[in-house]
PDB file of C-alpha atoms in Angstrom:
ATOM      1  CA  MET Q 166       0.000   0.000   0.000  1.00  0.00           C
ATOM      2  CA  SER Q 167       1.268   3.473  -0.829  1.00  0.00           C
ATOM      3  CA  THR Q 168       0.132   6.964  -0.060  1.00  0.00           C
ATOM      4  CA  ALA Q 169      -1.690   8.968  -2.691  1.00  0.00           C
ATOM      5  CA  LEU Q 170      -0.588  12.339  -3.970  1.00  0.00           C
ATOM      6  CA  SER Q 171      -2.374  14.979  -1.906  1.00  0.00           C
ATOM      7  CA  ILE Q 172      -2.875  18.697  -2.445  1.00  0.00           C
ATOM      8  CA  THR Q 173      -4.287  21.047   0.174  1.00  0.00           C
ATOM      9  CA  LYS Q 174      -5.927  24.288  -0.914  1.00  0.00           C
ATOM     10  CA  THR Q 175      -6.583  27.059   1.579  1.00  0.00           C
ATOM     11  CA  VAL Q 176      -8.037  30.548   1.643  1.00  0.00           C
ATOM     12  CA  SER Q 177      -8.045  33.256   4.319  1.00  0.00           C
ATOM     13  CA  ILE Q 178     -11.431  34.909   4.754  1.00  0.00           C
ATOM     14  CA  ASP Q 179     -11.945  38.185   6.598  1.00  0.00           C
ATOM     15  CA  ARG Q 180     -15.206  37.137   8.202  1.00  0.00           C
ATOM     16  CA  PRO Q 181     -15.860  35.549  11.620  1.00  0.00           C
ATOM     17  CA  PHE Q 182     -15.304  31.797  11.925  1.00  0.00           C
ATOM     18  CA  ALA Q 183     -18.971  31.174  12.803  1.00  0.00           C
ATOM     19  CA  ASP Q 184     -20.177  32.962   9.645  1.00  0.00           C
ATOM     20  CA  VAL Q 185     -17.763  31.097   7.375  1.00  0.00           C
ATOM     21  CA  TYR Q 186     -18.594  27.744   8.944  1.00  0.00           C
ATOM     22  CA  ALA Q 187     -22.370  28.306   8.790  1.00  0.00           C
ATOM     23  CA  PHE Q 188     -22.222  29.276   5.107  1.00  0.00           C
ATOM     24  CA  LEU Q 189     -20.083  26.281   4.141  1.00  0.00           C
ATOM     25  CA  ALA Q 190     -21.980  23.787   6.309  1.00  0.00           C
ATOM     26  CA  ASP Q 191     -25.135  24.381   4.259  1.00  0.00           C
ATOM     27  CA  PRO Q 192     -24.768  22.464   0.976  1.00  0.00           C
ATOM     28  CA  ALA Q 193     -27.472  24.697  -0.548  1.00  0.00           C
ATOM     29  CA  ASN Q 194     -24.774  27.404  -0.710  1.00  0.00           C
ATOM     30  CA  TRP Q 195     -22.222  25.312  -2.583  1.00  0.00           C
ATOM     31  CA  SER Q 196     -23.354  26.177  -6.093  1.00  0.00           C
ATOM     32  CA  LYS Q 197     -22.796  29.852  -5.212  1.00  0.00           C
ATOM     33  CA  TRP Q 198     -19.051  29.404  -4.676  1.00  0.00           C
ATOM     34  CA  ALA Q 199     -18.052  26.007  -6.148  1.00  0.00           C
ATOM     35  CA  VAL Q 200     -18.724  27.505  -9.576  1.00  0.00           C
ATOM     36  CA  VAL Q 201     -16.369  25.230 -11.512  1.00  0.00           C
ATOM     37  CA  ASN Q 202     -17.573  21.903 -10.141  1.00  0.00           C
ATOM     38  CA  ILE Q 203     -21.216  22.407  -9.140  1.00  0.00           C
ATOM     39  CA  ARG Q 204     -23.870  23.793 -11.472  1.00  0.00           C
ATOM     40  CA  SER Q 205     -26.772  23.167  -9.101  1.00  0.00           C
ATOM     41  CA  ILE Q 206     -27.481  21.311  -5.867  1.00  0.00           C
ATOM     42  CA  GLU Q 207     -30.662  20.232  -4.121  1.00  0.00           C
ATOM     43  CA  PRO Q 208     -31.636  18.062  -1.163  1.00  0.00           C
ATOM     44  CA  THR Q 209     -32.758  14.476  -1.672  1.00  0.00           C
ATOM     45  CA  ALA Q 210     -35.266  12.302   0.175  1.00  0.00           C
ATOM     46  CA  ASP Q 211     -32.293  11.049   2.212  1.00  0.00           C
ATOM     47  CA  PRO Q 212     -31.408  13.964   4.544  1.00  0.00           C
ATOM     48  CA  ASP Q 213     -27.707  13.003   4.480  1.00  0.00           C
ATOM     49  CA  TRP Q 214     -27.300  13.320   0.704  1.00  0.00           C
ATOM     50  CA  TRP Q 215     -27.563  16.194  -1.781  1.00  0.00           C
ATOM     51  CA  GLN Q 216     -27.986  15.761  -5.541  1.00  0.00           C
ATOM     52  CA  MET Q 217     -25.735  17.872  -7.748  1.00  0.00           C
ATOM     53  CA  SER Q 218     -25.410  18.710 -11.410  1.00  0.00           C
ATOM     54  CA  THR Q 219     -21.719  18.886 -12.344  1.00  0.00           C
ATOM     55  CA  PRO Q 220     -19.759  19.382 -15.583  1.00  0.00           C
ATOM     56  CA  VAL Q 221     -19.355  15.595 -15.790  1.00  0.00           C
ATOM     57  CA  GLY Q 222     -22.985  14.765 -15.005  1.00  0.00           C
ATOM     58  CA  PRO Q 223     -25.011  13.980 -11.891  1.00  0.00           C
ATOM     59  CA  ALA Q 224     -23.256  13.482  -8.567  1.00  0.00           C
ATOM     60  CA  ARG Q 225     -24.072  13.274  -4.883  1.00  0.00           C
ATOM     61  CA  LEU Q 226     -22.625  15.068  -1.852  1.00  0.00           C
ATOM     62  CA  ARG Q 227     -22.758  14.054   1.806  1.00  0.00           C
ATOM     63  CA  MET Q 228     -21.406  16.247   4.605  1.00  0.00           C
ATOM     64  CA  HIS Q 229     -19.718  15.062   7.788  1.00  0.00           C
ATOM     65  CA  ALA Q 230     -19.862  18.268   9.796  1.00  0.00           C
ATOM     66  CA  ASP Q 231     -18.826  19.158  13.334  1.00  0.00           C
ATOM     67  CA  ALA Q 232     -19.173  22.860  14.136  1.00  0.00           C
ATOM     68  CA  GLU Q 233     -17.161  22.711  17.364  1.00  0.00           C
ATOM     69  CA  LEU Q 234     -14.129  21.324  15.527  1.00  0.00           C
ATOM     70  CA  GLY Q 235     -14.721  23.173  12.242  1.00  0.00           C
ATOM     71  CA  ILE Q 236     -15.002  19.892  10.325  1.00  0.00           C
ATOM     72  CA  LEU Q 237     -16.702  19.925   6.920  1.00  0.00           C
ATOM     73  CA  ASP Q 238     -15.490  16.643   5.452  1.00  0.00           C
ATOM     74  CA  HIS Q 239     -17.610  15.582   2.524  1.00  0.00           C
ATOM     75  CA  ASP Q 240     -18.140  12.560   0.314  1.00  0.00           C
ATOM     76  CA  TYR Q 241     -18.439  13.010  -3.432  1.00  0.00           C
ATOM     77  CA  VAL Q 242     -19.955  10.262  -5.575  1.00  0.00           C
ATOM     78  CA  ASP Q 243     -20.587  10.205  -9.333  1.00  0.00           C
ATOM     79  CA  ASP Q 244     -20.869   7.477 -11.964  1.00  0.00           C
ATOM     80  CA  THR Q 245     -17.098   7.218 -12.392  1.00  0.00           C
ATOM     81  CA  ALA Q 246     -15.617   7.684  -8.934  1.00  0.00           C
ATOM     82  CA  SER Q 247     -16.123   8.488  -5.284  1.00  0.00           C
ATOM     83  CA  TRP Q 248     -13.909  10.024  -2.649  1.00  0.00           C
ATOM     84  CA  ARG Q 249     -13.888  11.889   0.655  1.00  0.00           C
ATOM     85  CA  VAL Q 250     -12.510  15.410   0.888  1.00  0.00           C
ATOM     86  CA  PRO Q 251     -11.281  16.430   4.352  1.00  0.00           C
ATOM     87  CA  ALA Q 252     -12.174  20.093   4.909  1.00  0.00           C
ATOM     88  CA  ARG Q 253     -11.779  22.443   7.846  1.00  0.00           C
ATOM     89  CA  VAL Q 254     -12.668  25.952   8.893  1.00  0.00           C
ATOM     90  CA  VAL Q 255     -10.360  27.296  11.591  1.00  0.00           C
ATOM     91  CA  PRO Q 256     -10.362  30.658  13.362  1.00  0.00           C
ATOM     92  CA  ASN Q 257      -7.649  33.123  12.377  1.00  0.00           C
ATOM     93  CA  GLY Q 258      -7.885  36.258  14.509  1.00  0.00           C
ATOM     94  CA  ASP Q 259     -11.199  37.925  13.610  1.00  0.00           C
ATOM     95  CA  GLY Q 260     -11.405  35.878  10.407  1.00  0.00           C
ATOM     96  CA  ALA Q 261     -11.071  32.273   9.341  1.00  0.00           C
ATOM     97  CA  GLU Q 262      -9.132  29.868   7.160  1.00  0.00           C
ATOM     98  CA  PHE Q 263     -10.901  27.320   4.974  1.00  0.00           C
ATOM     99  CA  MET Q 264      -8.897  24.370   3.726  1.00  0.00           C
ATOM    100  CA  MET Q 265      -9.579  21.237   1.740  1.00  0.00           C
ATOM    101  CA  THR Q 266      -7.255  18.312   1.045  1.00  0.00           C
ATOM    102  CA  PHE Q 267      -7.624  16.372  -2.172  1.00  0.00           C
ATOM    103  CA  TYR Q 268      -6.166  12.891  -2.713  1.00  0.00           C
ATOM    104  CA  GLN Q 269      -5.441  11.634  -6.207  1.00  0.00           C
ATOM    105  CA  PRO Q 270      -7.987   8.937  -7.072  1.00  0.00           C
ATOM    106  CA  PRO Q 271      -6.412   5.810  -8.620  1.00  0.00           C
ATOM    107  CA  ALA Q 272      -8.311   6.413 -11.883  1.00  0.00           C
ATOM    108  CA  PHE Q 273      -6.807   9.918 -12.317  1.00  0.00           C
ATOM    109  CA  GLY Q 274      -3.420  10.482 -13.889  1.00  0.00           C
ATOM    110  CA  ARG Q 275      -1.147  12.872 -11.996  1.00  0.00           C
ATOM    111  CA  GLU Q 276      -1.354  15.687 -14.566  1.00  0.00           C
ATOM    112  CA  PHE Q 277      -5.147  15.468 -14.827  1.00  0.00           C
ATOM    113  CA  PHE Q 278      -5.495  15.399 -11.021  1.00  0.00           C
ATOM    114  CA  VAL Q 279      -3.310  18.489 -10.581  1.00  0.00           C
ATOM    115  CA  GLN Q 280      -5.228  20.331 -13.322  1.00  0.00           C
ATOM    116  CA  GLN Q 281      -8.561  19.536 -11.652  1.00  0.00           C
ATOM    117  CA  VAL Q 282      -7.398  20.592  -8.203  1.00  0.00           C
ATOM    118  CA  ASP Q 283      -5.980  23.835  -9.602  1.00  0.00           C
ATOM    119  CA  LEU Q 284      -9.537  24.743 -10.677  1.00  0.00           C
ATOM    120  CA  VAL Q 285     -10.434  24.941  -6.994  1.00  0.00           C
ATOM    121  CA  ASP Q 286      -8.449  28.202  -6.776  1.00  0.00           C
ATOM    122  CA  THR Q 287     -11.248  29.891  -8.750  1.00  0.00           C
ATOM    123  CA  GLU Q 288     -13.823  28.503  -6.353  1.00  0.00           C
ATOM    124  CA  LEU Q 289     -11.942  29.601  -3.244  1.00  0.00           C
ATOM    125  CA  ALA Q 290     -11.527  33.104  -4.681  1.00  0.00           C
ATOM    126  CA  THR Q 291     -15.293  33.173  -5.322  1.00  0.00           C
ATOM    127  CA  LEU Q 292     -15.990  31.981  -1.771  1.00  0.00           C
ATOM    128  CA  LYS Q 293     -13.748  34.699  -0.335  1.00  0.00           C
ATOM    129  CA  LYS Q 294     -15.424  37.393  -2.448  1.00  0.00           C
ATOM    130  CA  ILE Q 295     -18.934  36.284  -1.442  1.00  0.00           C
ATOM    131  CA  LEU Q 296     -18.213  36.079   2.264  1.00  0.00           C
ATOM    132  CA  GLU Q 297     -16.117  39.240   2.512  1.00  0.00           C
ATOM    133  CA  SER Q 298     -18.654  41.280   0.539  1.00  0.00           C
ATOM    134  CA  GLY Q 299     -21.365  40.408   3.039  1.00  0.00           C
ATOM    135  CA  ARG Q 300     -23.575  38.867   0.314  1.00  0.00           C
ATOM    136  CA  ALA Q 301     -23.821  35.606   2.236  1.00  0.00           C
TER     137      ALA Q 301
END
């Protein structure tokens, strides 16, 4: 067994930890900031899962949240793959840091994986803009 390539993306947000966490803990908000990977999202009959429309087709999202610890781990499942993304919101002075770690799925080549994860920079910039503008 070997370890997978991992990449952690992070963004500093000048907004209180509680505000950042609350916004991110509600999957209904994800299509507002995850603009590259999520076209739309809606709840399902199963309260743990959300149905998404993505550039590669339908997918599902399940959150594993713990507000006290700032945990926002989430499972992503589509027709081709599934994985868990560890994610955290941590206080930073009067603001917060949001970070996500991505592990290279076995079906993804290294170059493709890195290209896909680099797209998250656009999403994190969008998240920062939304939260710091007070539109959330």
